[in-house]
PDB file of C-alpha atoms in Angstrom:
ATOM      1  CA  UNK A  25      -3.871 -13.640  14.093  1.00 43.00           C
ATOM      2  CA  UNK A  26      -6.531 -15.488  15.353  1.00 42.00           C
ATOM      3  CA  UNK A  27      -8.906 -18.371  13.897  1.00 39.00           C
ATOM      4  CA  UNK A  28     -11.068 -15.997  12.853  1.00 45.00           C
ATOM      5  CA  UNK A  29      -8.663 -13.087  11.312  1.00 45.00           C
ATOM      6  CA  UNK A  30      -9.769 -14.222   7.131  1.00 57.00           C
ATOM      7  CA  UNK A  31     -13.276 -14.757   8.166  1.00 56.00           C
ATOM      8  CA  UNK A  32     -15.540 -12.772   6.337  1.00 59.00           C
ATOM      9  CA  UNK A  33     -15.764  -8.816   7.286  1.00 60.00           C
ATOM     10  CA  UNK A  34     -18.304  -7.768   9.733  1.00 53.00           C
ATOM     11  CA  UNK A  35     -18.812  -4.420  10.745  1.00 49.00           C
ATOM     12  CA  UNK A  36     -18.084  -3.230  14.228  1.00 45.00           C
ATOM     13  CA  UNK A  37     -20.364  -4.602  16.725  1.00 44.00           C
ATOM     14  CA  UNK A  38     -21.369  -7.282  14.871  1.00 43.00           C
ATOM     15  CA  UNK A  39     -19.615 -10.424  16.015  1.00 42.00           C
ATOM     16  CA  UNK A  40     -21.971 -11.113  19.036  1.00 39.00           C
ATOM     17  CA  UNK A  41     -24.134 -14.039  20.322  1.00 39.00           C
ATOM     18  CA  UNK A  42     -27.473 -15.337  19.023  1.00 39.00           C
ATOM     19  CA  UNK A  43     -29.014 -13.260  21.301  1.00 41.00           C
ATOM     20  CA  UNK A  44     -27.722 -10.000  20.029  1.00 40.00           C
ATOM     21  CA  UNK A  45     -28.312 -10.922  16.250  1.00 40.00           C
ATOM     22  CA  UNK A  46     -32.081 -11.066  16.939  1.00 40.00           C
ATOM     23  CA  UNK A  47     -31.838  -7.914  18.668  1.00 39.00           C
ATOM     24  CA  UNK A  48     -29.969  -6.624  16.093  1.00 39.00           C
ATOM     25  CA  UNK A  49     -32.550  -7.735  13.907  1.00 42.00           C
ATOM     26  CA  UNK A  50     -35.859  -5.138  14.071  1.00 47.00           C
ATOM     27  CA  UNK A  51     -36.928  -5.857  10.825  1.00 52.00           C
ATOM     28  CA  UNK A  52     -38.702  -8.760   8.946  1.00 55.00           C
ATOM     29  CA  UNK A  53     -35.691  -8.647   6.322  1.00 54.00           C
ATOM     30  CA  UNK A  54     -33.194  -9.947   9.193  1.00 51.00           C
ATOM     31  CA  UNK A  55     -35.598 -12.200  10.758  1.00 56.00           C
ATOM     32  CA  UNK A  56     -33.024 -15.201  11.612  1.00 52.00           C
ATOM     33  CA  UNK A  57     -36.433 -17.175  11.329  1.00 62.00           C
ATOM     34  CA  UNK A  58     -39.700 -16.897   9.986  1.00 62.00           C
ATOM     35  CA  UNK A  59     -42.373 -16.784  12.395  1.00 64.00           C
ATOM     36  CA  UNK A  60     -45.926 -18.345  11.883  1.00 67.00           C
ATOM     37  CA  UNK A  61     -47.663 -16.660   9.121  1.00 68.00           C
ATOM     38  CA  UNK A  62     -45.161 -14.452   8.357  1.00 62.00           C
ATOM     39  CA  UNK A  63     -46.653 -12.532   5.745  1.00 69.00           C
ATOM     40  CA  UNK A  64     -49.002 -11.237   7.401  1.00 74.00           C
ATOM     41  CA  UNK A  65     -46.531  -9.925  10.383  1.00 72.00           C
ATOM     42  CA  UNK A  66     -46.777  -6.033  10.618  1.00 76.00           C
ATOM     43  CA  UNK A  67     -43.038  -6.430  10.325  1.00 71.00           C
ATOM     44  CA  UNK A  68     -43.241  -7.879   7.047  1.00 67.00           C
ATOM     45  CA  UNK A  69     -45.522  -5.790   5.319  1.00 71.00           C
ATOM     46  CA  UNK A  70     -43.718  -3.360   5.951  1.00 70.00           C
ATOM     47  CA  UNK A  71     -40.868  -4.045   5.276  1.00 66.00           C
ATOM     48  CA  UNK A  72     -42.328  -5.266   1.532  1.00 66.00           C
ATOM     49  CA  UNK A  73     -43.585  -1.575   1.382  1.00 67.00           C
ATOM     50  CA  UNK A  74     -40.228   0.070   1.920  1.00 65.00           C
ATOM     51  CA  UNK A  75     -38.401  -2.167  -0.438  1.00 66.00           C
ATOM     52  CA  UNK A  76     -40.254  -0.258  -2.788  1.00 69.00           C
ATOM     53  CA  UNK A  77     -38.488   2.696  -1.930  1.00 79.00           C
ATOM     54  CA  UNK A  78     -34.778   1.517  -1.606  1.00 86.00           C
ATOM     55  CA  UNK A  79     -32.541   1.782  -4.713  1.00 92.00           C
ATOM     56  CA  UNK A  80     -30.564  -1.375  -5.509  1.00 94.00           C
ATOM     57  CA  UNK A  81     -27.767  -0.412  -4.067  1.00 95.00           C
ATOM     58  CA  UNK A  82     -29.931   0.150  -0.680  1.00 94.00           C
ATOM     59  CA  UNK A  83     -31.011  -3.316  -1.331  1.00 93.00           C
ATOM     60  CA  UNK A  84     -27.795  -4.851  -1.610  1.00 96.00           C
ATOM     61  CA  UNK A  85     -26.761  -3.095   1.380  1.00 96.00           C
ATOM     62  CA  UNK A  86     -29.549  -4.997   3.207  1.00 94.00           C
ATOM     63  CA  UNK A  87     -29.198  -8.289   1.968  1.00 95.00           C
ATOM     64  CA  UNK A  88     -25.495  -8.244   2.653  1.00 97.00           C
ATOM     65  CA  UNK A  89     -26.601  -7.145   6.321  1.00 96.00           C
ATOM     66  CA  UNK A  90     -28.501 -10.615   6.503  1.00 95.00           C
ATOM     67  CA  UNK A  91     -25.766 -11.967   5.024  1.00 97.00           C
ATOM     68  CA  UNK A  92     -23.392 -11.137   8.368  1.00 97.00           C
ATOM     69  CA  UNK A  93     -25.936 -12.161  10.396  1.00 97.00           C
ATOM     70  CA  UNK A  94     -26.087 -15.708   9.392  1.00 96.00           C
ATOM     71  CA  UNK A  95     -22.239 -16.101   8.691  1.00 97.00           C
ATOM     72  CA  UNK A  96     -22.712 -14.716  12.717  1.00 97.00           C
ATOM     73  CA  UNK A  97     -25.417 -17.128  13.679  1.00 96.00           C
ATOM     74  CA  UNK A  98     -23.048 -20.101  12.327  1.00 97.00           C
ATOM     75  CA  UNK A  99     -20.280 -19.086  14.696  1.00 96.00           C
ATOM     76  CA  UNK A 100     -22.418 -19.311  17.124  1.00 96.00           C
ATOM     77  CA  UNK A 101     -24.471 -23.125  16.170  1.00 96.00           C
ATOM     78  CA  UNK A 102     -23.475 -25.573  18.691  1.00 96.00           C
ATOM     79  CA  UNK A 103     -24.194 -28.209  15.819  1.00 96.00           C
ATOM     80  CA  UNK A 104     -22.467 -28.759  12.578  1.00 96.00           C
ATOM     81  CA  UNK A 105     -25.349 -29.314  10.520  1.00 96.00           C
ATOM     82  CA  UNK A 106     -26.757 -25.752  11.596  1.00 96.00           C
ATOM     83  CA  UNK A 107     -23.436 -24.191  10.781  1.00 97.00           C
ATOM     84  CA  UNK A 108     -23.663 -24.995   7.564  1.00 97.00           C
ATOM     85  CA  UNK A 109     -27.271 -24.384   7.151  1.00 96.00           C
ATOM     86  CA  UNK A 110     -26.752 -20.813   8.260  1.00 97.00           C
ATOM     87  CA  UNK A 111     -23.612 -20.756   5.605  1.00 97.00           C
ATOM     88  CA  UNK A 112     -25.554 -21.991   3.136  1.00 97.00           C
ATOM     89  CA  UNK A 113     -28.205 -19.108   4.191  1.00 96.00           C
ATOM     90  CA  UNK A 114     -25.024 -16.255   3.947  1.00 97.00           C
ATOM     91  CA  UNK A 115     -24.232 -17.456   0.740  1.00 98.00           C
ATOM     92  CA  UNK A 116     -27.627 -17.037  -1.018  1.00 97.00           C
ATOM     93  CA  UNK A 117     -27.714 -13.587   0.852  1.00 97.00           C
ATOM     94  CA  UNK A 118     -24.305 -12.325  -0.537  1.00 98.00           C
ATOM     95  CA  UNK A 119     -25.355 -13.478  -3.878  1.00 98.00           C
ATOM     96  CA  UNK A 120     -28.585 -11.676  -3.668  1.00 96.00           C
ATOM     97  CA  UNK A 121     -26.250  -8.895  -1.970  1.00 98.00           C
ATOM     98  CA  UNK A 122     -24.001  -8.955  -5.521  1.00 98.00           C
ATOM     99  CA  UNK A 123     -27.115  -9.126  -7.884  1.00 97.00           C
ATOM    100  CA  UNK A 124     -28.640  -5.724  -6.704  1.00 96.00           C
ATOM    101  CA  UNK A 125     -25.780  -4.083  -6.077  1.00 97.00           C
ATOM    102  CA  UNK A 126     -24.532  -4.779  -9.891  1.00 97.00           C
ATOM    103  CA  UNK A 127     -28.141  -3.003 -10.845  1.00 96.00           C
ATOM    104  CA  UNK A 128     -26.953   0.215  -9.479  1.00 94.00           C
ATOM    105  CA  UNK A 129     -24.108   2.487 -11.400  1.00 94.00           C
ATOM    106  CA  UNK A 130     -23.460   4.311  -8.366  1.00 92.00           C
ATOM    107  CA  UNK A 131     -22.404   0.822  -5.866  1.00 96.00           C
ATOM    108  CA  UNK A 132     -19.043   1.235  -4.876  1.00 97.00           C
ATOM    109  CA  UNK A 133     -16.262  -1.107  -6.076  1.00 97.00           C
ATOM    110  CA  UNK A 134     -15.265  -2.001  -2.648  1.00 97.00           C
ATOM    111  CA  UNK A 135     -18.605  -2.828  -1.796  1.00 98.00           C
ATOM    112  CA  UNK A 136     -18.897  -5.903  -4.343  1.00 98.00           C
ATOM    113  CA  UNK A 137     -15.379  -6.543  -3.327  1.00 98.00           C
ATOM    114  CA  UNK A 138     -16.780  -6.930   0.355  1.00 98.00           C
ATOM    115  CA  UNK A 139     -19.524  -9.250  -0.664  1.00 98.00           C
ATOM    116  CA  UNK A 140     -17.767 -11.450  -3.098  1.00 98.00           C
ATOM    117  CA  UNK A 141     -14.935 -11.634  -0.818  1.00 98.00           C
ATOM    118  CA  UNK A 142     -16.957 -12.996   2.046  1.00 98.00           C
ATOM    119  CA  UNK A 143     -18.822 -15.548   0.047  1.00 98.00           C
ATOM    120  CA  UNK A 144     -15.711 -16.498  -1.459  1.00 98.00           C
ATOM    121  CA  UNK A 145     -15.273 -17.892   2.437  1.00 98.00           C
ATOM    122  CA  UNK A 146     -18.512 -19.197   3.217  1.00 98.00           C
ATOM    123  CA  UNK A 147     -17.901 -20.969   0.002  1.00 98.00           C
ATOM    124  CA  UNK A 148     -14.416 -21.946   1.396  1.00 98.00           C
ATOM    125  CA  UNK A 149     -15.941 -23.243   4.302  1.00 97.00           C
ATOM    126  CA  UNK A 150     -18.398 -25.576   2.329  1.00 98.00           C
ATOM    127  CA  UNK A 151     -15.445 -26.759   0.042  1.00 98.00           C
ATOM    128  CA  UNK A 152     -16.886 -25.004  -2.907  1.00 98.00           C
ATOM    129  CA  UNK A 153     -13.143 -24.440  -3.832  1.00 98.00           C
ATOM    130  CA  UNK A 154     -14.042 -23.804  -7.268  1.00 98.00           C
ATOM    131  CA  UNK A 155     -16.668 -20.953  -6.513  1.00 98.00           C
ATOM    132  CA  UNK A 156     -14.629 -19.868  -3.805  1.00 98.00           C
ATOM    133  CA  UNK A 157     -11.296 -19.310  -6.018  1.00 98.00           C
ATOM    134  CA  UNK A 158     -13.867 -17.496  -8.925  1.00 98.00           C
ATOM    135  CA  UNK A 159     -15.381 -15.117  -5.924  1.00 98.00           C
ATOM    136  CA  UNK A 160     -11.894 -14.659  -4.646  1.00 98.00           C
ATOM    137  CA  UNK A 161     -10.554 -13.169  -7.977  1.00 98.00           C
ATOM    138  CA  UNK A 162     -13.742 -11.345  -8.596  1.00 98.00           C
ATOM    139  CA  UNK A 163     -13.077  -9.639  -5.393  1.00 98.00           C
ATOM    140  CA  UNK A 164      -8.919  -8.860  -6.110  1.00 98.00           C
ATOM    141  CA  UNK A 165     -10.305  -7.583  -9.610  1.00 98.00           C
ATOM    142  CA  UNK A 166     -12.216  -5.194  -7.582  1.00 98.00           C
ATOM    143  CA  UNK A 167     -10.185  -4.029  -4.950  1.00 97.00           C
ATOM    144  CA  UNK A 168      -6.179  -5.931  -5.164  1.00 96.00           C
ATOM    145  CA  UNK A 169      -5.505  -4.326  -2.042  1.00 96.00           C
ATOM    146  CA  UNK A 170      -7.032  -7.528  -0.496  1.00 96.00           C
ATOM    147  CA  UNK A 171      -5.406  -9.206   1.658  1.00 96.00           C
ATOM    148  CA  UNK A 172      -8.165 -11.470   2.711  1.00 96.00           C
ATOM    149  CA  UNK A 173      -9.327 -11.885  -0.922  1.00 98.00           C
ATOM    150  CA  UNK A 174      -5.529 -12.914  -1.546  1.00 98.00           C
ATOM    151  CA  UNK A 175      -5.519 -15.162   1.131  1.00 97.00           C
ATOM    152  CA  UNK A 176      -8.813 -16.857   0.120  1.00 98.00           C
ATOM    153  CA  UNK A 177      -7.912 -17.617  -3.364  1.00 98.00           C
ATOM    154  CA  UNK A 178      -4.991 -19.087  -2.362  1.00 98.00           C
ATOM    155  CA  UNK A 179      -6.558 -21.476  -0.291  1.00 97.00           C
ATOM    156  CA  UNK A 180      -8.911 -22.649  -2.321  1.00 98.00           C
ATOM    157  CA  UNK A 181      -6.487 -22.792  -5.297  1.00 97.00           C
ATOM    158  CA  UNK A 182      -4.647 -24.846  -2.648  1.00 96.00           C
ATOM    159  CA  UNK A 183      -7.490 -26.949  -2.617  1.00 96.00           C
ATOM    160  CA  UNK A 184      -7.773 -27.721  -6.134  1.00 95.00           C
ATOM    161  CA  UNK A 185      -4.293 -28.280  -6.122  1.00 90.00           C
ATOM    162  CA  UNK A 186      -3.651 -25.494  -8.653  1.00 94.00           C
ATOM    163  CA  UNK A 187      -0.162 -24.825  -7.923  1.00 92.00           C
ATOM    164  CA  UNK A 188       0.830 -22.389 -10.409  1.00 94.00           C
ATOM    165  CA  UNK A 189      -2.534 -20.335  -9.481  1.00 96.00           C
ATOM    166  CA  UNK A 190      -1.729 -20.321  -5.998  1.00 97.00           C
ATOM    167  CA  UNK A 191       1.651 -19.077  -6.584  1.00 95.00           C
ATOM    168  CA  UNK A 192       0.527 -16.370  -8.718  1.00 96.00           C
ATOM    169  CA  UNK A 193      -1.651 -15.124  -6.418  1.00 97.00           C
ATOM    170  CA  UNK A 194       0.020 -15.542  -3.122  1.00 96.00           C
ATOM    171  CA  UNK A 195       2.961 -13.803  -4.348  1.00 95.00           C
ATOM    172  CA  UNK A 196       0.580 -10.706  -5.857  1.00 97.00           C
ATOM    173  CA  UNK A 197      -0.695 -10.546  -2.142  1.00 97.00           C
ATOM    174  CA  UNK A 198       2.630 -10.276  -0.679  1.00 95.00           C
ATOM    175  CA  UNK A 199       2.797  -6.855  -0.534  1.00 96.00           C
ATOM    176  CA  UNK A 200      -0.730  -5.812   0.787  1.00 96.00           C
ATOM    177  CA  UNK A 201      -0.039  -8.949   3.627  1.00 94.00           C
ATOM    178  CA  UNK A 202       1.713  -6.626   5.921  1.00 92.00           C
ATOM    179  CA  UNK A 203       4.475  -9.296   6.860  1.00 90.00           C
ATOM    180  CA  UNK A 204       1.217 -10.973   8.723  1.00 93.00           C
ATOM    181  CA  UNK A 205       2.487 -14.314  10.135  1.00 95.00           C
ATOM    182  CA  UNK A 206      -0.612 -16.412   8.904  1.00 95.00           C
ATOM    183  CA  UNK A 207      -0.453 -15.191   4.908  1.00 95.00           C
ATOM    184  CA  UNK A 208       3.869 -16.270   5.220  1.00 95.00           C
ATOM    185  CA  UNK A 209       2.608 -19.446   6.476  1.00 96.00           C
ATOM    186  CA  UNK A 210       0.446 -19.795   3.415  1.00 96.00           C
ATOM    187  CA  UNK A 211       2.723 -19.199   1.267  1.00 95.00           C
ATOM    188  CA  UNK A 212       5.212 -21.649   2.676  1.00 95.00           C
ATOM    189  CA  UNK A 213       2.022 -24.399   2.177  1.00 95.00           C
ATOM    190  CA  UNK A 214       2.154 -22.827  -1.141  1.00 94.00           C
ATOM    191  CA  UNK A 215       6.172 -24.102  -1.925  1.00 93.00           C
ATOM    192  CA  UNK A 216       5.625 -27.507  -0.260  1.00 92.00           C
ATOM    193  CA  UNK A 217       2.170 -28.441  -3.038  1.00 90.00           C
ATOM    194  CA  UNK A 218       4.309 -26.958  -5.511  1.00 89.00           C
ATOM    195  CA  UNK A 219       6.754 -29.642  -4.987  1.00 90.00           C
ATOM    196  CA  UNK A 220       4.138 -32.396  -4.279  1.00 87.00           C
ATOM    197  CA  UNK A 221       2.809 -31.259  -7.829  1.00 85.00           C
ATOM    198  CA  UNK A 222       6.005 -31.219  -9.685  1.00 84.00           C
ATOM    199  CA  UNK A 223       6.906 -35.020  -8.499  1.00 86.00           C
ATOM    200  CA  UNK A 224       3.415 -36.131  -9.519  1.00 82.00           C
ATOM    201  CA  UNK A 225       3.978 -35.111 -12.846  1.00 82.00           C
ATOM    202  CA  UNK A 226       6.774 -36.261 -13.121  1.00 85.00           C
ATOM    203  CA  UNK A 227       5.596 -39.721 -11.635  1.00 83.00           C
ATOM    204  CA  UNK A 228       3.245 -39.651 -14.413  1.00 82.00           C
ATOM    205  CA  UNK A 229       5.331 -38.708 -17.123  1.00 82.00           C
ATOM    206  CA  UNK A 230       7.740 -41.597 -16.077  1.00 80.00           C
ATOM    207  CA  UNK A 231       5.049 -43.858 -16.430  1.00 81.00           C
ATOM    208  CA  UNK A 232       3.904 -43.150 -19.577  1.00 80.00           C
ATOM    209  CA  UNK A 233       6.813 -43.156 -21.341  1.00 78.00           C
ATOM    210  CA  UNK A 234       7.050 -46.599 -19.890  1.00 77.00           C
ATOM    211  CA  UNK A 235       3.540 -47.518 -20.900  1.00 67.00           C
TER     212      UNK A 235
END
């Protein structure tokens, strides 16, 4: 799998260059910038006119649409402090995304799985570990056919050097990994903190029984 195999799920078509995201984007929702007096931009109006009409679910389905296109964009940034500017960007969006989409009975499941699952790794990204593990589960509780969501939360449980959450979830992930080489590599990073854990604590129980 390549660098890119757990990043967050695009939909066909969507992983080009800056060029094609601002084609991509004919409306003043996915403006990747804000032009000069935006507001009153045909565009924009609207665009604030047919938000009227969308159900929240509709919504969502926009704002996660923004949300791919800056998780996109910061692929693209030749500089790191635009990357995570536009990551920073995707994860407002996705929350946004999540909001709506929770205001509608009818969203699908493995829609919210989608979004939380991909801000769980723009979070990951950022080193919001915490958020990122919470976002992770959210999506497995949604849809534990995950393996990205699996994957996720077992990096950033990694990260927080949760060793007993890691192993709980890598090992519920197993079977919906597909024998993929990356996820058994995970889980062998997964044995080795385990073991770095255990000696800490017992490092620190020796101590204190010395104290």
């Amino acid at each position: 799998m390549g660098a890119d195999a757990m990043g967050p799920e695009l939909p066909p078509g969507q992983d080009g260059d800056s060029k094609e995201a601002a084609s991509s984007s004919d409306s003043s929702l996915f403006w990747s910038e804000k032009p000069e007096d935006y507001e009153n931009h045909p565009d924009f109006i609207a665009m604030q006119a047919a938000m009227d009409e969308f159900t929240p679910f509709e919504e969502a389905e926009a704002w996660k649409k923004q949300g791919n296109d800056k998780v996109r964009l910061a692929r693209k940034a030749a500089y790191a402090h635009m990357k995570r500017r536009y990551q920073r960007e995707a994860v407002v969006l996705y929350s946004r995304a999540i909001g709506k989409a929770k205001e509608d009975p009818e969203t699908p499941a493995a829609f919210l799985s989608t979004c939380y699952n991909n801000r769980a790794q723009m979070n990951l990204t950022l080193t919001n570990y915490r958020s990122a593990l919470e976002d992770a589960e959210e999506a497995i509780r949604l849809d534990g056919t995950s393996k990205k969501a699996y994957f996720r939360g077992v990096k950033a449980a990694l990260e927080l050097k949760d060793a007993e959450k890691a192993a709980d979830l890598g090992r519920r992930g197993i079977p919906h990994s597909g024998g993929d080489r990356e996820y058994a590599e995970l889980m062998r990073e997964v044995d080795r903190v385990a073991v770095e854990v255990g000696e800490e604590r017992r490092e620190e129980s020796r101590r204190a029984g010395e104290a």
